[in-house]
Amino acid sequence: DVVMTQSPLSLPVTLGQSASISCRSGQSLVHSDGNTYLNWFHQRPGQSPRRLIYNVFNRDSGVPDRFSGSGSGTDFTLKISRVEAEDVGIYYCMQGTHWPLTFGGGTKVEIK
Amino acid sequence: EAQLVESGGGLVKPGGSLRLSCAASGFTFKNAWMSWVRQAPGKGLEWVGRIQSKPHGGTTDYAAPVQGRFTISRDDSKNTLYLEMNGLQTEDTAVYYCSTGLAGVWGQGTMVTVSS
């Protein structure tokens, strides 16, 4: 299975400041079809996860442009610019290139 | 708007069985490949399995921990996805979510508790 390693585990941030979460995969996520299936999710306490970013950098509908994804190969980043109170929760990366699909362990974002 | 609603969770004894359902609306279900993902209490997310659309063969894939015990199926005439769970173990205790494709849309989840 492809291991997805997120860092940091916990991320205290100040409102209005930016935050970055790293996600590294155990092998390249470039699919044979040329796409890189790396997604980012946000889960608030007691709620279902919500996908924010798909295929590395594409924002899902309704996702604020404060969220951006970047990276390639095995190294990926989610950046949140101008953090707002509603951004607290756990962020997960997920690879969809290799079966079984696997998630990172999660990064908990909280307000300082 | 695409929507998924799971049902069928509950308390079951070790070794027991349960069938979860996921009712889909707001998108062309028959063309979508679908997945089940679970989350144990206080833990992260874990893929359970997926089923392709019938035009793509309707094949299923399962994660190793549930292979041989869980079965995913679909009824395109009812826009419904199923997860048949047999030989349940305490480690299967989790919230079970259905999702579309690469998890673009999620349901609200249904809790399965395996305990004596």
CSV table of C-alpha atoms in Angstrom, one decimal:
chain,number,residue,atom,x,y,z
A,1,ASP,CA,0.0,0.0,0.0
A,2,VAL,CA,1.1,3.6,-0.7
A,3,VAL,CA,1.9,5.3,2.6
A,4,MET,CA,0.8,8.9,2.8
A,5,THR,CA,2.7,10.9,5.4
A,6,GLN,CA,1.3,14.3,6.5
A,7,SER,CA,3.1,17.0,8.5
A,8,PRO,CA,2.7,18.6,10.9
A,9,LEU,CA,0.3,16.5,13.0
A,10,SER,CA,-1.0,19.7,14.7
A,11,LEU,CA,-1.0,23.2,13.3
A,12,PRO,CA,-1.9,26.2,15.5
A,13,VAL,CA,-2.5,29.3,13.4
A,14,THR,CA,-3.4,32.9,13.9
A,15,LEU,CA,-6.5,34.2,12.3
A,16,GLY,CA,-5.6,36.0,9.0
A,17,GLN,CA,-2.3,34.3,8.7
A,18,SER,CA,-1.4,31.5,6.3
A,19,ALA,CA,-0.9,27.8,6.9
A,20,SER,CA,0.8,25.0,5.0
A,21,ILE,CA,0.3,21.3,5.3
A,22,SER,CA,2.7,18.8,3.7
A,23,CYS,CA,1.8,15.4,2.3
A,24,ARG,CA,4.4,12.9,1.0
A,25,SER,CA,3.7,9.6,-0.7
A,26,GLY,CA,5.7,6.5,-0.6
A,27,GLN,CA,5.8,6.3,-4.4
A,28,SER,CA,5.0,8.5,-7.3
A,29,LEU,CA,1.4,9.4,-7.7
A,30,VAL,CA,1.6,10.0,-11.5
A,31,HIS,CA,-0.9,7.6,-13.0
A,32,SER,CA,-0.3,5.8,-16.3
A,33,ASP,CA,-3.0,8.1,-17.8
A,34,GLY,CA,-0.8,11.1,-17.0
A,35,ASN,CA,-2.9,12.5,-14.2
A,36,THR,CA,-1.8,12.8,-10.6
A,37,TYR,CA,-4.6,11.7,-8.3
A,38,LEU,CA,-3.9,13.6,-5.1
A,39,ASN,CA,-6.8,15.1,-3.2
A,40,TRP,CA,-7.2,17.2,-0.1
A,41,PHE,CA,-10.2,17.0,2.4
A,42,HIS,CA,-11.4,19.0,5.3
A,43,GLN,CA,-13.3,17.5,8.2
A,44,ARG,CA,-14.9,19.5,10.9
A,45,PRO,CA,-15.8,17.9,14.2
A,46,GLY,CA,-18.9,15.7,13.9
A,47,GLN,CA,-19.2,16.3,10.1
A,48,SER,CA,-18.4,14.3,7.0
A,49,PRO,CA,-15.2,15.1,5.2
A,50,ARG,CA,-15.4,17.5,2.3
A,51,ARG,CA,-13.2,17.5,-0.7
A,52,LEU,CA,-11.4,20.8,-1.2
A,53,ILE,CA,-8.8,20.0,-3.9
A,54,TYR,CA,-8.6,17.2,-6.6
A,55,ASN,CA,-5.8,16.2,-8.9
A,56,VAL,CA,-3.2,18.3,-6.9
A,57,PHE,CA,-4.4,21.8,-7.6
A,58,ASN,CA,-8.1,21.9,-8.8
A,59,ARG,CA,-10.5,23.5,-6.3
A,60,ASP,CA,-13.9,21.8,-5.9
A,61,SER,CA,-17.0,23.9,-6.5
A,62,GLY,CA,-17.6,26.4,-3.7
A,63,VAL,CA,-14.2,26.1,-2.2
A,64,PRO,CA,-12.7,29.6,-1.4
A,65,ASP,CA,-9.7,30.6,-3.4
A,66,ARG,CA,-7.9,30.9,0.0
A,67,PHE,CA,-7.2,27.2,-0.5
A,68,SER,CA,-4.6,26.1,-3.0
A,69,GLY,CA,-2.8,22.9,-3.7
A,70,SER,CA,0.6,22.3,-5.3
A,71,GLY,CA,3.2,19.7,-5.8
A,72,SER,CA,4.2,16.8,-8.0
A,73,GLY,CA,5.5,13.2,-7.9
A,74,THR,CA,5.6,12.4,-4.2
A,75,ASP,CA,5.6,15.8,-2.6
A,76,PHE,CA,2.5,17.9,-2.2
A,77,THR,CA,1.3,20.9,-0.2
A,78,LEU,CA,-2.0,22.4,0.8
A,79,LYS,CA,-1.9,26.1,1.6
A,80,ILE,CA,-4.5,28.1,3.4
A,81,SER,CA,-4.1,31.8,3.0
A,82,ARG,CA,-5.8,34.2,5.4
A,83,VAL,CA,-7.0,31.5,7.8
A,84,GLU,CA,-10.6,32.0,9.1
A,85,ALA,CA,-12.3,30.5,12.1
A,86,GLU,CA,-14.3,28.1,9.9
A,87,ASP,CA,-11.1,26.5,8.7
A,88,VAL,CA,-10.5,24.6,11.9
A,89,GLY,CA,-10.7,20.9,11.8
A,90,ILE,CA,-8.6,18.0,10.4
A,91,TYR,CA,-7.2,18.0,6.9
A,92,TYR,CA,-6.4,14.8,5.1
A,93,CYS,CA,-4.6,14.1,1.8
A,94,MET,CA,-5.5,11.1,-0.2
A,95,GLN,CA,-4.0,9.3,-3.2
A,96,GLY,CA,-6.3,7.9,-5.9
A,97,THR,CA,-3.6,6.6,-8.2
A,98,HIS,CA,-2.8,3.2,-6.7
A,99,TRP,CA,-5.2,0.6,-5.2
A,100,PRO,CA,-5.9,0.5,-2.3
A,101,LEU,CA,-6.5,4.2,-2.2
A,102,THR,CA,-4.9,5.6,1.0
A,103,PHE,CA,-5.2,8.6,3.2
A,104,GLY,CA,-2.7,10.5,5.2
A,105,GLY,CA,-3.0,10.5,8.9
A,106,GLY,CA,-4.5,14.0,9.1
A,107,THR,CA,-3.3,17.4,10.3
A,108,LYS,CA,-5.4,19.2,13.0
A,109,VAL,CA,-5.7,22.9,12.4
A,110,GLU,CA,-6.7,25.0,15.4
A,111,ILE,CA,-6.7,28.7,16.1
A,112,LYS,CA,-4.1,30.1,18.5
B,1,GLU,CA,-27.0,19.0,-6.3
B,2,ALA,CA,-25.5,15.5,-5.7
B,3,GLN,CA,-26.6,13.9,-2.5
B,4,LEU,CA,-25.9,10.6,-0.7
B,5,VAL,CA,-27.8,9.3,2.3
B,6,GLU,CA,-26.6,6.2,4.2
B,7,SER,CA,-28.7,4.0,6.3
B,8,GLY,CA,-28.7,0.6,8.0
B,9,GLY,CA,-26.1,1.1,10.7
B,10,GLY,CA,-26.5,-0.2,14.3
B,11,LEU,CA,-25.3,-2.4,17.0
B,12,VAL,CA,-24.3,-6.0,16.1
B,13,LYS,CA,-22.5,-8.8,17.9
B,14,PRO,CA,-19.1,-10.1,16.8
B,15,GLY,CA,-19.6,-12.6,14.0
B,16,GLY,CA,-22.8,-10.9,12.9
B,17,SER,CA,-23.9,-9.3,9.7
B,18,LEU,CA,-25.3,-6.0,8.6
B,19,ARG,CA,-26.3,-4.4,5.3
B,20,LEU,CA,-25.8,-0.7,4.7
B,21,SER,CA,-27.5,1.2,2.0
B,22,CYS,CA,-26.7,4.5,0.3
B,23,ALA,CA,-29.4,6.4,-1.6
B,24,ALA,CA,-28.1,8.7,-4.3
B,25,SER,CA,-29.7,11.6,-6.0
B,26,GLY,CA,-28.8,14.7,-8.0
B,27,PHE,CA,-26.4,13.0,-10.4
B,28,THR,CA,-26.4,10.1,-13.0
B,29,PHE,CA,-25.8,7.3,-10.5
B,30,LYS,CA,-25.5,4.5,-13.1
B,31,ASN,CA,-22.5,6.2,-14.7
B,32,ALA,CA,-20.7,6.8,-11.4
B,33,TRP,CA,-18.2,4.5,-9.7
B,34,MET,CA,-18.9,4.5,-6.0
B,35,SER,CA,-16.9,3.8,-2.8
B,36,TRP,CA,-17.3,3.1,0.9
B,37,VAL,CA,-14.9,4.7,3.4
B,38,ARG,CA,-14.9,4.2,7.1
B,39,GLN,CA,-13.7,6.1,10.2
B,40,ALA,CA,-13.2,4.4,13.5
B,41,PRO,CA,-14.0,6.5,16.6
B,42,GLY,CA,-11.3,9.2,17.0
B,43,LYS,CA,-9.3,7.8,14.0
B,44,GLY,CA,-8.5,8.7,10.4
B,45,LEU,CA,-10.2,7.7,7.2
B,46,GLU,CA,-9.9,4.2,5.6
B,47,TRP,CA,-11.1,3.0,2.2
B,48,VAL,CA,-13.3,-0.1,2.4
B,49,GLY,CA,-13.9,-0.7,-1.3
B,50,ARG,CA,-15.3,0.5,-4.5
B,51,ILE,CA,-17.5,-0.6,-7.4
B,52,GLN,CA,-17.2,0.6,-10.9
B,53,SER,CA,-20.1,1.6,-13.1
B,54,LYS,CA,-21.7,-1.2,-15.1
B,55,PRO,CA,-20.5,0.3,-18.4
B,56,HIS,CA,-17.0,0.0,-17.1
B,57,GLY,CA,-17.5,-3.6,-16.0
B,58,GLY,CA,-19.1,-3.2,-12.6
B,59,THR,CA,-16.0,-4.7,-10.9
B,60,THR,CA,-15.3,-4.4,-7.2
B,61,ASP,CA,-12.1,-3.9,-5.2
B,62,TYR,CA,-11.7,-4.3,-1.5
B,63,ALA,CA,-9.2,-3.3,1.2
B,64,ALA,CA,-7.3,-6.2,2.7
B,65,PRO,CA,-9.0,-6.0,6.2
B,66,VAL,CA,-12.4,-6.6,4.7
B,67,GLN,CA,-11.6,-8.8,1.7
B,68,GLY,CA,-13.8,-11.9,1.7
B,69,ARG,CA,-16.1,-10.5,4.4
B,70,PHE,CA,-17.6,-7.4,2.8
B,71,THR,CA,-19.5,-7.2,-0.5
B,72,ILE,CA,-20.3,-4.0,-2.4
B,73,SER,CA,-23.2,-4.0,-4.9
B,74,ARG,CA,-25.4,-1.5,-6.6
B,75,ASP,CA,-28.9,-1.3,-8.0
B,76,ASP,CA,-28.9,1.3,-10.7
B,77,SER,CA,-32.7,1.1,-11.1
B,78,LYS,CA,-33.0,2.3,-7.5
B,79,ASN,CA,-30.0,4.7,-7.5
B,80,THR,CA,-28.7,2.8,-4.4
B,81,LEU,CA,-25.3,1.4,-3.3
B,82,TYR,CA,-25.0,-1.4,-0.8
B,83,LEU,CA,-22.4,-2.7,1.6
B,84,GLU,CA,-23.0,-6.2,2.9
B,85,MET,CA,-20.9,-6.9,5.9
B,86,ASN,CA,-20.4,-10.5,7.3
B,87,GLY,CA,-18.2,-11.9,10.0
B,88,LEU,CA,-18.1,-8.5,11.7
B,89,GLN,CA,-15.3,-7.9,14.2
B,90,THR,CA,-14.9,-5.3,16.9
B,91,GLU,CA,-12.3,-3.6,14.7
B,92,ASP,CA,-15.0,-2.9,12.1
B,93,THR,CA,-16.7,-0.4,14.5
B,94,ALA,CA,-16.7,2.8,12.6
B,95,VAL,CA,-18.8,5.4,10.8
B,96,TYR,CA,-19.3,4.2,7.3
B,97,TYR,CA,-19.5,6.8,4.5
B,98,CYS,CA,-20.4,6.2,0.9
B,99,SER,CA,-18.9,8.5,-1.6
B,100,THR,CA,-18.7,9.1,-5.4
B,101,GLY,CA,-15.7,8.3,-7.4
B,102,LEU,CA,-12.6,9.8,-5.8
B,103,ALA,CA,-14.6,11.0,-2.8
B,104,GLY,CA,-16.0,14.1,-4.5
B,105,VAL,CA,-19.3,13.8,-2.7
B,106,TRP,CA,-19.9,12.2,0.8
B,107,GLY,CA,-22.9,11.1,2.7
B,108,GLN,CA,-23.5,11.9,6.3
B,109,GLY,CA,-22.3,8.5,7.4
B,110,THR,CA,-23.9,5.7,9.4
B,111,MET,CA,-22.5,4.3,12.6
B,112,VAL,CA,-21.7,0.6,12.9
B,113,THR,CA,-20.9,-0.7,16.4
B,114,VAL,CA,-19.7,-4.3,16.8
B,115,SER,CA,-19.8,-5.3,20.4
B,116,SER,CA,-21.0,-8.2,22.6
